[in-house]
XYZ file of C-alpha atoms in Angstrom:
778
model
C 80.786 114.219 156.529
C 83.515 111.670 155.706
C 85.109 112.050 152.276
C 86.546 108.830 150.840
C 89.278 108.919 148.193
C 88.456 107.629 144.731
C 90.979 104.841 145.241
C 89.368 103.848 148.580
C 85.917 103.925 147.029
C 87.155 101.774 144.152
C 88.729 99.223 146.505
C 85.620 99.153 148.707
C 83.407 98.588 145.684
C 85.576 95.779 144.410
C 85.607 94.055 147.808
C 81.836 94.350 148.022
C 81.462 92.853 144.548
C 83.712 89.959 145.552
C 81.701 89.286 148.728
C 78.425 89.401 146.834
C 79.670 87.117 144.092
C 81.071 84.591 146.518
C 84.306 84.161 144.572
C 87.774 85.572 144.929
C 89.447 87.949 142.489
C 91.221 86.533 139.440
C 93.601 89.443 139.137
C 96.415 91.160 140.948
C 97.879 94.619 140.664
C 101.488 95.818 140.909
C 102.940 99.311 140.731
C 105.479 100.151 138.058
C 107.391 103.355 137.492
C 104.586 105.722 136.457
C 101.832 103.173 135.813
C 100.079 100.197 137.385
C 100.084 96.700 135.898
C 97.076 94.429 136.391
C 97.413 90.708 135.650
C 94.192 88.804 134.987
C 94.445 85.063 135.576
C 93.815 83.509 132.170
C 92.922 86.915 130.732
C 94.480 90.130 129.472
C 97.192 92.114 131.225
C 96.182 95.727 131.787
C 98.215 98.859 132.258
C 96.900 102.235 133.384
C 98.108 105.469 134.918
C 96.815 106.323 138.413
C 97.013 109.985 137.358
C 94.646 109.594 134.400
C 91.487 109.187 136.466
C 90.785 105.748 135.004
C 89.336 103.292 137.535
C 89.167 99.504 137.560
C 85.951 97.537 137.331
C 85.643 93.929 138.489
C 83.272 91.691 136.557
C 83.139 87.934 137.181
C 86.323 88.250 139.191
C 88.289 89.886 136.351
C 89.574 93.460 136.173
C 88.683 95.866 133.365
C 89.585 99.498 132.730
C 86.730 101.995 132.934
C 88.194 104.173 130.216
C 85.263 106.577 129.922
C 84.900 106.700 133.719
C 81.119 106.072 133.695
C 81.141 103.345 136.350
C 79.993 100.534 134.053
C 81.632 98.073 131.685
C 80.920 99.095 128.111
C 81.522 96.668 125.234
C 84.634 98.477 123.987
C 86.199 98.127 127.444
C 85.545 94.381 127.627
C 88.685 92.550 126.512
C 86.725 89.280 126.288
C 84.768 90.471 123.255
C 85.892 90.258 119.605
C 87.836 93.239 118.272
C 85.169 93.944 115.634
C 82.450 94.272 118.269
C 84.578 96.513 120.461
C 85.576 98.769 117.556
C 81.965 99.151 116.390
C 80.790 100.021 119.893
C 83.472 102.641 120.423
C 82.994 104.203 116.987
C 79.297 104.682 117.757
C 80.172 106.538 120.972
C 82.644 108.960 119.411
C 81.794 112.520 118.493
C 82.504 113.797 114.999
C 85.355 115.826 116.492
C 86.874 112.737 118.067
C 86.659 110.768 114.839
C 88.209 113.659 112.920
C 91.161 113.514 115.313
C 91.460 109.772 114.858
C 91.794 110.383 111.107
C 94.896 112.525 111.629
C 98.423 111.137 111.344
C 100.969 113.516 112.792
C 103.886 115.084 111.033
C 107.329 113.708 111.933
C 108.124 113.984 115.655
C 111.632 113.975 117.092
C 112.123 112.926 120.707
C 113.099 115.234 122.218
C 112.326 118.296 120.129
C 109.112 117.420 118.309
C 108.320 118.637 114.814
C 109.831 117.875 111.441
C 113.079 119.704 112.219
C 112.743 119.895 115.985
C 112.106 123.319 117.447
C 109.241 122.254 119.699
C 108.805 124.190 122.917
C 108.387 123.128 126.536
C 106.345 125.648 128.484
C 107.157 128.162 125.760
C 110.904 127.597 126.062
C 113.514 125.497 124.342
C 114.327 122.145 125.895
C 117.592 123.472 127.301
C 116.009 126.628 128.764
C 112.974 124.840 130.196
C 114.775 122.194 132.219
C 112.308 119.613 130.858
C 113.263 115.968 130.534
C 113.985 114.576 127.064
C 110.923 112.340 127.442
C 108.529 115.208 128.174
C 105.887 116.184 125.637
C 106.303 119.425 123.709
C 103.650 122.113 123.877
C 102.732 121.308 120.299
C 102.323 117.593 121.015
C 100.085 118.307 123.974
C 97.993 120.609 121.777
C 97.380 118.185 118.928
C 96.694 115.313 121.329
C 94.303 117.368 123.450
C 92.729 120.000 121.189
C 92.717 118.076 117.895
C 92.106 114.580 119.350
C 95.031 113.213 117.322
C 95.971 109.628 118.268
C 98.430 108.528 115.558
C 101.973 109.861 116.039
C 104.931 109.369 113.687
C 108.171 109.053 115.687
C 111.522 109.733 114.021
C 114.799 110.102 115.930
C 114.859 109.216 119.630
C 117.560 110.053 122.129
C 117.625 106.513 123.524
C 115.346 103.511 123.972
C 114.657 104.548 127.564
C 113.627 108.056 126.506
C 111.361 106.634 123.790
C 109.635 104.305 126.261
C 109.124 107.026 128.852
C 107.868 109.472 126.227
C 105.357 106.859 125.105
C 104.199 106.447 128.712
C 103.766 110.204 129.060
C 101.686 110.311 125.873
C 99.529 107.385 126.963
C 98.927 108.811 130.436
C 97.730 112.074 128.891
C 95.312 110.584 126.356
C 94.038 107.901 128.736
C 92.513 110.659 130.828
C 90.808 112.354 127.866
C 87.322 111.597 126.558
C 86.876 107.899 125.852
C 90.429 106.984 126.833
C 91.618 106.062 123.323
C 95.361 105.251 123.416
C 97.967 106.633 121.032
C 99.106 104.438 118.149
C 102.730 105.489 117.669
C 104.506 104.592 114.442
C 107.855 104.675 112.691
C 109.460 104.583 109.282
C 112.180 101.884 109.010
C 114.810 102.397 111.712
C 116.966 99.222 111.642
C 119.442 100.055 108.864
C 123.114 99.672 109.700
C 125.686 102.443 110.050
C 128.841 101.718 108.070
C 131.341 102.631 110.803
C 129.650 100.746 113.640
C 131.622 97.833 115.018
C 129.957 94.533 115.861
C 131.217 92.502 118.801
C 129.795 89.064 119.503
C 127.687 89.174 122.662
C 127.458 92.960 122.773
C 124.204 94.880 122.704
C 123.296 98.136 120.992
C 120.669 100.824 120.687
C 118.715 98.683 118.163
C 119.553 95.681 115.992
C 121.141 96.550 112.641
C 120.103 94.989 109.329
C 120.629 95.584 105.600
C 118.215 97.925 103.846
C 115.297 96.402 101.935
C 117.331 95.938 98.759
C 120.000 94.202 100.832
C 117.409 91.908 102.365
C 116.266 91.119 98.834
C 119.886 90.238 97.931
C 119.709 87.324 100.373
C 116.875 85.830 98.256
C 115.555 84.411 101.559
C 111.980 85.287 102.626
C 112.545 83.319 105.830
C 115.288 85.754 106.819
C 112.973 88.686 106.151
C 110.306 87.131 108.364
C 112.904 86.682 111.114
C 113.802 90.359 110.744
C 110.127 91.291 111.082
C 109.700 89.260 114.258
C 112.756 90.803 115.895
C 112.013 94.332 114.695
C 108.414 94.136 115.924
C 109.516 93.169 119.440
C 111.970 96.078 119.463
C 109.324 98.447 118.089
C 106.837 97.500 120.794
C 109.506 97.968 123.456
C 109.990 101.519 122.136
C 106.234 102.178 122.293
C 105.749 101.799 118.519
C 102.708 99.810 117.344
C 102.578 100.626 113.609
C 105.326 100.312 110.993
C 105.080 102.625 107.988
C 106.515 99.779 105.931
C 107.219 97.640 103.977
C 107.777 99.499 100.731
C 106.778 96.833 98.205
C 106.774 98.966 95.055
C 108.272 97.065 92.151
C 111.383 99.104 91.335
C 110.993 98.635 87.594
C 112.714 101.901 86.706
C 116.381 101.704 87.777
C 116.719 105.474 88.169
C 114.094 105.941 90.921
C 115.390 107.760 94.005
C 113.664 105.246 96.336
C 114.931 102.094 94.630
C 116.923 100.973 97.689
C 113.828 101.046 99.908
C 112.199 98.295 97.831
C 112.726 94.566 97.391
C 113.748 95.234 93.788
C 111.982 94.787 90.434
C 111.317 91.026 90.382
C 107.574 90.487 90.999
C 107.829 87.011 92.533
C 110.756 87.827 94.833
C 109.154 91.111 95.916
C 105.834 89.371 96.572
C 107.379 86.700 98.765
C 109.444 89.283 100.626
C 106.333 91.434 101.201
C 104.423 88.491 102.644
C 107.306 87.475 104.898
C 107.889 91.029 106.152
C 104.244 91.609 107.103
C 103.890 88.170 108.673
C 106.991 88.862 110.756
C 105.816 92.249 111.973
C 102.181 91.400 112.647
C 102.365 87.897 114.170
C 102.968 87.690 117.911
C 104.608 84.718 119.560
C 102.232 82.315 121.276
C 103.178 83.585 124.740
C 102.334 87.184 123.787
C 99.354 86.415 121.550
C 95.749 87.374 122.043
C 93.748 86.119 119.062
C 94.139 85.495 115.335
C 97.921 85.870 115.410
C 97.710 89.331 116.960
C 99.121 90.196 120.374
C 101.411 92.356 122.436
C 104.383 91.756 120.108
C 102.393 92.624 116.983
C 103.063 95.740 114.948
C 100.531 96.875 112.341
C 102.210 96.952 108.924
C 101.310 99.800 106.558
C 102.269 98.455 103.150
C 103.165 101.017 100.506
C 102.685 102.469 97.940
C 99.449 101.421 96.237
C 99.164 100.641 93.325
C 102.957 100.865 92.962
C 105.246 103.893 92.978
C 108.214 102.610 90.992
C 107.128 103.773 87.528
C 107.704 107.526 87.640
C 108.473 108.759 84.155
C 112.252 108.711 83.587
C 112.721 107.631 87.213
C 111.639 110.944 88.713
C 110.089 110.942 92.199
C 106.631 112.235 93.100
C 107.662 114.055 96.273
C 108.133 116.908 93.787
C 105.947 118.353 91.055
C 108.461 117.438 88.377
C 107.952 113.742 89.237
C 104.213 113.495 89.777
C 103.421 111.232 86.833
C 103.708 107.440 86.895
C 103.645 105.972 83.401
C 102.938 102.530 82.005
C 104.364 102.248 78.472
C 104.368 98.455 78.811
C 100.707 98.352 79.922
C 101.939 96.528 83.015
C 100.000 98.037 85.934
C 98.569 94.690 87.059
C 102.024 93.278 87.770
C 102.711 96.163 90.146
C 99.754 95.128 92.300
C 101.156 91.616 92.763
C 103.237 92.290 95.932
C 100.108 93.775 97.529
C 97.401 91.379 96.390
C 99.378 88.125 96.395
C 101.841 89.093 99.121
C 100.744 91.583 101.764
C 97.036 90.681 101.452
C 97.681 86.932 101.397
C 99.649 86.138 104.535
C 100.677 82.753 105.861
C 100.156 83.849 109.469
C 96.926 84.306 111.354
C 96.623 88.073 110.854
C 95.560 87.499 107.236
C 96.491 90.770 105.590
C 98.473 93.949 106.140
C 96.675 96.191 108.607
C 97.031 99.328 106.503
C 97.878 100.548 102.996
C 99.430 103.815 101.819
C 98.812 105.061 98.250
C 101.683 106.862 96.538
C 101.693 110.516 95.521
C 101.793 109.728 91.822
C 99.167 110.254 89.195
C 98.938 106.816 87.566
C 98.687 108.462 84.186
C 96.022 107.175 81.839
C 95.073 104.200 84.021
C 91.632 105.304 85.256
C 89.074 104.194 82.629
C 87.102 107.327 83.435
C 90.053 109.521 82.503
C 90.514 111.016 85.993
C 94.231 111.779 86.282
C 94.662 112.566 89.968
C 97.029 111.425 92.699
C 96.258 107.910 93.875
C 94.843 108.976 97.261
C 92.278 111.183 95.490
C 91.257 108.478 93.037
C 87.929 106.718 93.617
C 88.964 104.282 90.897
C 92.153 103.146 92.639
C 90.841 103.291 96.218
C 87.150 102.341 96.079
C 86.757 100.501 92.779
C 90.067 98.646 92.857
C 91.448 98.343 96.383
C 88.142 98.208 98.276
C 85.998 96.660 95.538
C 87.953 94.371 93.238
C 90.411 93.216 95.901
C 88.099 93.387 98.922
C 90.514 95.269 101.166
C 88.757 96.615 104.288
C 91.758 97.730 106.335
C 92.989 101.255 106.954
C 94.027 103.349 103.946
C 96.227 106.307 104.900
C 97.438 108.951 102.463
C 101.111 109.628 102.062
C 102.381 112.682 103.917
C 101.416 116.136 102.683
C 98.953 115.402 99.872
C 96.470 118.003 101.128
C 99.028 120.810 101.287
C 99.062 123.419 98.505
C 101.341 123.083 95.491
C 104.181 125.600 95.877
C 106.273 124.967 92.811
C 107.877 122.334 90.675
C 110.772 121.551 93.041
C 109.247 122.184 96.485
C 109.411 119.096 98.673
C 106.407 117.493 100.357
C 103.504 119.503 98.950
C 101.831 117.031 96.660
C 98.147 117.612 95.780
C 98.741 116.177 92.321
C 95.793 116.530 89.990
C 93.731 118.540 92.496
C 95.932 121.610 92.770
C 92.870 123.812 92.204
C 90.997 122.552 95.281
C 91.135 124.130 98.729
C 92.741 122.240 101.598
C 89.339 121.242 103.005
C 88.117 120.206 99.547
C 91.144 117.945 99.194
C 90.271 116.284 102.499
C 86.718 115.766 101.298
C 87.877 114.343 97.977
C 90.106 111.853 99.835
C 87.268 110.770 102.125
C 84.918 110.260 99.206
C 87.599 108.293 97.368
C 87.605 105.808 100.259
C 90.671 106.686 102.371
C 90.506 106.756 106.163
C 93.427 108.853 107.272
C 95.489 111.929 106.371
C 99.260 111.533 106.613
C 101.218 114.472 108.005
C 98.177 116.438 109.224
C 98.121 117.604 112.850
C 95.013 119.793 112.693
C 91.405 118.560 112.732
C 89.905 121.739 111.268
C 90.060 120.756 107.573
C 88.613 117.320 108.358
C 85.668 118.896 110.140
C 85.155 121.224 107.180
C 85.130 118.180 104.927
C 82.459 116.610 107.125
C 80.244 119.666 106.690
C 80.756 119.535 102.924
C 79.531 115.967 103.002
C 76.509 116.887 105.112
C 75.580 119.562 102.588
C 75.879 117.098 99.696
C 74.670 113.826 101.226
C 73.031 114.604 104.578
C 74.219 114.151 108.153
C 73.252 110.486 108.486
C 75.354 109.558 105.451
C 78.394 111.453 106.677
C 78.087 110.148 110.210
C 78.163 106.580 108.853
C 81.069 107.493 106.542
C 83.037 108.734 109.543
C 82.139 105.725 111.668
C 83.288 103.372 108.909
C 86.772 104.876 108.998
C 86.710 105.000 112.797
C 85.990 101.264 112.994
C 88.956 100.503 110.750
C 91.298 102.795 112.653
C 90.178 101.517 116.050
C 90.555 97.910 114.911
C 94.278 98.480 114.433
C 94.569 99.932 117.937
C 92.563 97.134 119.547
C 94.249 94.217 117.780
C 97.741 95.053 119.058
C 96.492 95.334 122.656
C 96.914 99.057 123.192
C 93.514 99.436 124.878
C 94.638 96.893 127.458
C 98.217 98.021 128.072
C 99.899 100.809 126.094
C 102.668 101.340 128.694
C 106.287 100.226 128.609
C 108.505 99.161 131.501
C 111.598 101.280 130.836
C 113.991 98.727 132.308
C 112.496 96.012 130.105
C 112.817 98.281 127.065
C 116.505 98.785 127.751
C 116.966 95.014 128.068
C 115.042 94.184 124.869
C 116.061 96.780 122.287
C 119.369 95.862 120.711
C 119.950 92.826 122.908
C 122.873 90.609 121.868
C 120.899 87.864 120.133
C 119.072 90.476 118.021
C 122.324 92.231 117.160
C 123.815 88.888 116.108
C 120.848 88.033 113.861
C 121.051 91.413 112.156
C 124.793 91.178 111.644
C 124.540 87.715 110.093
C 121.901 89.099 107.716
C 124.282 91.891 106.739
C 126.952 89.358 105.845
C 124.481 87.398 103.725
C 123.469 90.510 101.763
C 126.955 91.264 100.413
C 127.263 90.417 96.704
C 130.569 89.605 95.009
C 130.368 90.340 91.276
C 133.996 90.001 90.216
C 136.878 87.972 91.608
C 139.493 87.890 88.877
C 142.179 85.216 89.391
C 140.645 84.507 92.808
C 142.119 87.630 94.358
C 139.561 87.120 97.131
C 139.627 86.151 99.922
C 142.528 88.240 101.176
C 144.897 86.852 103.796
C 145.712 88.601 107.055
C 149.247 89.189 105.784
C 148.069 91.059 102.661
C 149.204 94.685 102.544
C 146.170 96.757 101.555
C 146.062 100.385 100.468
C 142.735 102.221 101.012
C 142.731 105.738 99.523
C 140.758 108.582 101.050
C 137.494 109.429 99.294
C 136.004 112.860 98.580
C 132.370 113.062 99.629
C 130.774 115.772 97.460
C 128.399 118.375 98.899
C 124.821 117.123 98.991
C 121.341 117.559 100.426
C 119.244 115.020 102.264
C 115.860 113.909 100.922
C 114.373 116.602 103.171
C 116.667 119.396 101.961
C 119.244 119.560 104.762
C 122.641 120.674 103.365
C 125.645 118.402 103.926
C 129.010 120.058 103.067
C 131.685 118.263 101.048
C 134.581 116.596 102.857
C 137.460 114.145 102.553
C 137.181 110.974 104.609
C 138.795 107.623 105.213
C 135.989 105.351 103.930
C 136.842 102.477 106.295
C 137.923 102.883 109.919
C 141.688 102.151 109.880
C 141.582 100.563 113.334
C 138.850 98.192 112.156
C 140.517 97.386 108.830
C 143.854 96.822 110.575
C 142.352 93.850 112.363
C 141.760 92.090 109.048
C 144.943 92.761 107.050
C 148.042 94.895 106.997
C 147.368 98.531 106.105
C 149.744 100.001 103.547
C 150.470 103.701 103.607
C 150.984 103.991 99.846
C 150.254 102.119 96.618
C 153.952 101.345 96.292
C 153.989 99.374 99.570
C 150.681 97.617 98.945
C 149.819 94.220 97.536
C 146.198 95.180 96.872
C 144.143 98.395 96.858
C 140.535 98.682 98.050
C 138.577 101.648 96.682
C 135.255 102.449 98.355
C 132.683 104.398 96.322
C 128.945 104.995 96.089
C 126.737 104.658 93.034
C 126.316 107.780 90.831
C 124.665 110.620 92.727
C 122.172 112.861 90.924
C 121.159 115.005 93.887
C 117.985 115.615 95.837
C 116.001 116.965 92.883
C 117.197 114.327 90.446
C 115.772 114.953 86.985
C 115.026 118.656 87.326
C 116.938 121.937 87.317
C 115.431 125.261 88.318
C 118.410 126.930 86.633
C 117.532 125.265 83.330
C 113.939 126.488 83.653
C 115.070 130.017 84.469
C 117.321 129.973 81.392
C 114.356 129.225 79.145
C 114.422 125.435 79.120
C 111.666 123.188 80.413
C 113.727 122.371 83.509
C 113.953 118.631 82.923
C 117.262 116.758 82.931
C 118.315 113.127 82.622
C 118.898 110.968 85.691
C 122.193 109.223 85.038
C 123.422 105.867 86.314
C 126.966 106.527 85.107
C 129.652 108.750 86.645
C 131.015 110.597 83.633
C 129.033 113.123 81.619
C 125.962 111.617 79.987
C 124.075 113.197 77.095
C 120.546 111.853 76.586
C 120.542 111.619 72.794
C 118.064 108.711 72.763
C 115.573 109.957 75.375
C 111.903 109.967 74.328
C 110.431 113.132 72.903
C 107.702 114.039 73.645
C 107.238 112.742 77.185
C 104.398 110.329 77.896
C 102.840 112.571 80.554
C 102.719 116.251 81.343
C 100.631 119.089 82.725
C 99.250 121.798 80.437
C 98.445 124.174 83.313
C 100.140 127.558 83.352
C 103.341 127.298 85.331
C 103.713 123.584 84.657
C 105.198 121.655 81.738
C 103.398 119.513 79.189
C 106.389 118.063 77.328
C 108.889 116.917 79.934
C 111.494 115.589 77.535
C 115.205 116.030 78.255
C 116.513 114.744 74.944
C 119.918 116.164 74.102
C 120.634 117.461 77.614
C 123.701 116.452 79.609
C 124.428 115.732 83.262
C 127.463 114.613 85.231
C 127.248 112.656 88.482
C 127.971 114.776 91.528
C 130.447 112.115 92.626
C 132.351 111.780 89.374
C 135.326 112.002 91.726
C 134.643 108.334 92.591
C 135.377 107.293 89.019
C 138.483 109.445 89.014
C 139.586 107.856 92.312
C 139.345 104.373 90.795
C 141.339 105.425 87.739
C 143.991 107.158 89.844
C 144.331 104.135 92.093
C 144.633 101.729 89.145
C 147.445 103.874 87.722
C 149.179 104.124 91.081
C 148.982 100.374 91.717
C 150.742 99.843 88.379
C 149.330 96.413 87.588
C 148.691 95.236 91.143
C 145.075 94.263 91.964
C 142.387 96.828 92.718
C 139.130 95.860 94.435
C 136.123 98.209 94.402
C 133.501 98.176 97.123
C 130.408 99.798 95.641
C 127.852 101.074 98.149
C 124.741 100.613 96.108
C 121.358 102.338 96.149
C 120.558 102.097 92.438
C 121.725 99.968 89.514
C 124.983 101.354 88.151
C 126.807 101.421 84.817
C 130.043 99.760 85.932
C 131.382 99.552 82.382
C 133.263 102.806 83.065
C 135.734 100.978 85.336
C 135.015 97.223 85.575
C 137.593 96.052 83.027
C 140.379 97.876 84.886
C 139.791 96.262 88.298
C 140.123 92.744 89.668
C 137.379 92.649 92.285
C 133.901 94.180 92.630
C 131.795 93.849 95.784
C 128.356 95.356 96.455
C 127.453 96.790 99.860
C 123.732 97.377 100.503
C 124.100 99.798 103.403
C 125.739 97.414 105.864
C 128.521 97.784 108.395
C 132.012 97.893 106.876
C 132.912 95.033 109.182
C 130.428 92.721 107.419
C 132.072 93.527 104.073
C 135.544 92.939 105.530
C 134.362 89.525 106.747
C 133.574 88.654 103.132
C 136.799 90.121 101.706
C 138.941 88.088 104.072
C 137.007 84.813 103.999
C 135.588 84.933 107.522
C 132.281 84.232 105.762
C 131.779 82.971 102.212
C 129.740 85.328 100.021
C 126.160 84.239 99.280
C 124.372 87.403 98.151
C 122.750 87.606 94.702
C 121.909 90.606 92.519
C 118.304 91.607 93.270
C 118.223 93.689 90.073
C 120.166 94.177 86.825
C 123.329 96.215 86.357
C 122.771 97.963 82.993
C 125.292 97.701 80.195
C 125.013 101.426 79.409
C 122.671 104.382 79.575
C 121.197 103.589 76.160
C 119.567 100.458 77.578
C 118.321 102.477 80.532
C 116.612 104.941 78.200
C 115.155 102.115 76.099
C 113.599 100.175 78.994
C 109.957 100.717 79.964
C 109.338 102.281 83.372
C 106.709 99.664 84.306
C 108.409 96.512 82.992
C 110.861 94.632 85.216
C 114.293 93.442 84.151
C 114.075 94.664 80.550
C 117.616 96.039 80.241
C 120.700 94.614 78.597
C 122.941 93.679 81.543
C 126.645 94.444 81.761
C 128.922 91.549 80.798
C 132.337 91.588 82.455
C 135.738 90.554 81.181
C 135.166 86.980 82.395
C 131.916 86.725 80.430
C 129.652 86.986 83.460
C 126.397 88.897 82.893
C 125.502 91.115 85.854
C 121.887 90.087 85.627
C 119.191 89.424 88.232
C 120.242 86.512 90.448
C 123.979 86.642 89.660
C 126.573 86.442 92.403
C 129.857 84.682 93.141
C 131.101 82.530 95.975
C 134.631 81.131 96.194
C 133.772 78.400 93.681
C 132.333 80.752 91.048
C 128.793 81.731 90.040
C 126.261 80.690 92.668
C 123.737 78.105 91.586
C 121.422 76.845 94.312
C 117.758 76.481 95.243
C 117.352 80.258 95.319
C 118.624 80.824 91.815
C 116.604 77.901 90.513
C 113.446 79.270 92.073
C 113.694 82.949 91.210
C 115.626 82.992 87.947
C 113.885 80.165 86.101
C 112.159 81.048 82.835
C 108.782 80.272 84.407
C 109.222 83.077 86.912
């Protein structure tokens, strides 16, 4: 008996089909490193792993992947059919277990290392002990991909673009050989923000292009620039194996104290709406050469817009990652405005993709906004998900919870366990509540067990037919996002191409120019700027106070030179002391309140309610005018109903920055002092503004971009995307849900540091941008 190899049988079958059809093939196949690439003449390009067991089928001279290995072309495998038809066909073929896995969105995965903090194993050993490659899958990743049918992976840090691409290929080869051959849809939080000490050199590449943060992009007042960023970032994402962006964050940042202010496009509803539209259009729209249909294609990245219906109204600026910040409040009855960047921006695109592919609700309880009185986190709310998002606004894309909402509540200040309003439910009951509210996916969940339990709860309440259709509805939405970016055709990356694309010189240049345009000059007394190359400049060392990251990692305090001396020395003369200097430049950050801003476990243990002010000034602030009682609270045992902090005091952890400015002013003895303020939140600059001659805002860009502005290499063009408050009294008086309702600081020259203000060398900027976004009609 002669045994023919699968590959020989496949080739023989294809040749026979060609002879019988009387026409030649319209495709050709080439071998890449670890996968094969199939080019269909006038059709889709396919990629598959020879090790996965997937075979090729030839129909009408074209090649197709037989993903379920049944020897026939099923509708979901036919790239000629509409995405909606393919998604419906595949959803109908999936088991409940497979759909449950599709509903999972993994916890954060480092490459290498896996897991939230790393610590993944390779054959039961650490990476170093195992001898595994950095691009290999961890044991835990293999388990959730294989046993739990998970197909949505959140990537965080990667060792290099090449490692990311190869890791993606390893993931895709594994899942392509499982079940129905559904590819992985890898995703990322924003990863293009600049590092301050990086140096830009014209024509040089990097590990990824570097851009301002979202608030810095907003400071350009240029939606076209944001769309350009999206187009470049999406190409880099796809080269890394990333097909979904967990962005943009379009919350209106109407409370200036919010920890996540810098991740937004600011508080102005029209500017934020236009930026949201531009960002999503940029990410989702492929170029014509890479397009497939309706604007989608192989350069497209699904955008997951967040956080519905707006997360920027936490009472007193507190954040809902923690129990002390779980309530969003609306004292100005202004909820509808917060939906504007979603409804009029992300759901109303100029490009062919039409709307953002996915939406993420925020953790918060939108207190008192459900007419039925149901105060639960937004992902659990049938009112906000089904009645509003699905019903009133007709959104039929994917809705994915924020990370960790099904985990148990473990205390007021424990990070990332956020079942707000449903603390009494079991984990499986929370999953069921989310499904019935209308969500499709569970952020940060690697295990299918609770989803399957939720399915059985639904069967008991509504019957199996109802729950099967409920699951298929979510499956169709989730599969649509995988189909429309071409992952079913080719999820693989050519590593050499990835290395050539990510951070290539033209992308680095575009990002650097955007950084320059984001810098805002607020004060330029007696035209001290721009500085000449002959100017002798003193830059004092800065103390960086001890801190914790958003995720709780401890960073010890240290002294540092805030600007690389070698870099600064290329722009002007560096003076060793104030006495030998013509000008001093002091680099500071905005006031730092710490990871658990607004709450103190020590205060609670001492008999207080635990709540503290969040201060936007450096020196000690006492909240004598704070509201009492609070607008929202929780009467449950172990929680707090009245969350007032009236009469309590706090001091910024970096009060040393204020002291550094004052010391430098004294040491310069009348000579000019310029402050570079690295800004994440609006700041009370009244504590030092009158004593200095220059004030420049840096929205997380490279120091080099700021130095270009200081020395006139580029003229400043950035504008304030928010207000700088006159004092903390106006901060306390403003409403959390109302934009731009503070009294702005007015400097010694009479300039109000209000939304849209900024200086160039001729004075206050007045141009088409300011006319458009700061007019009374807006």
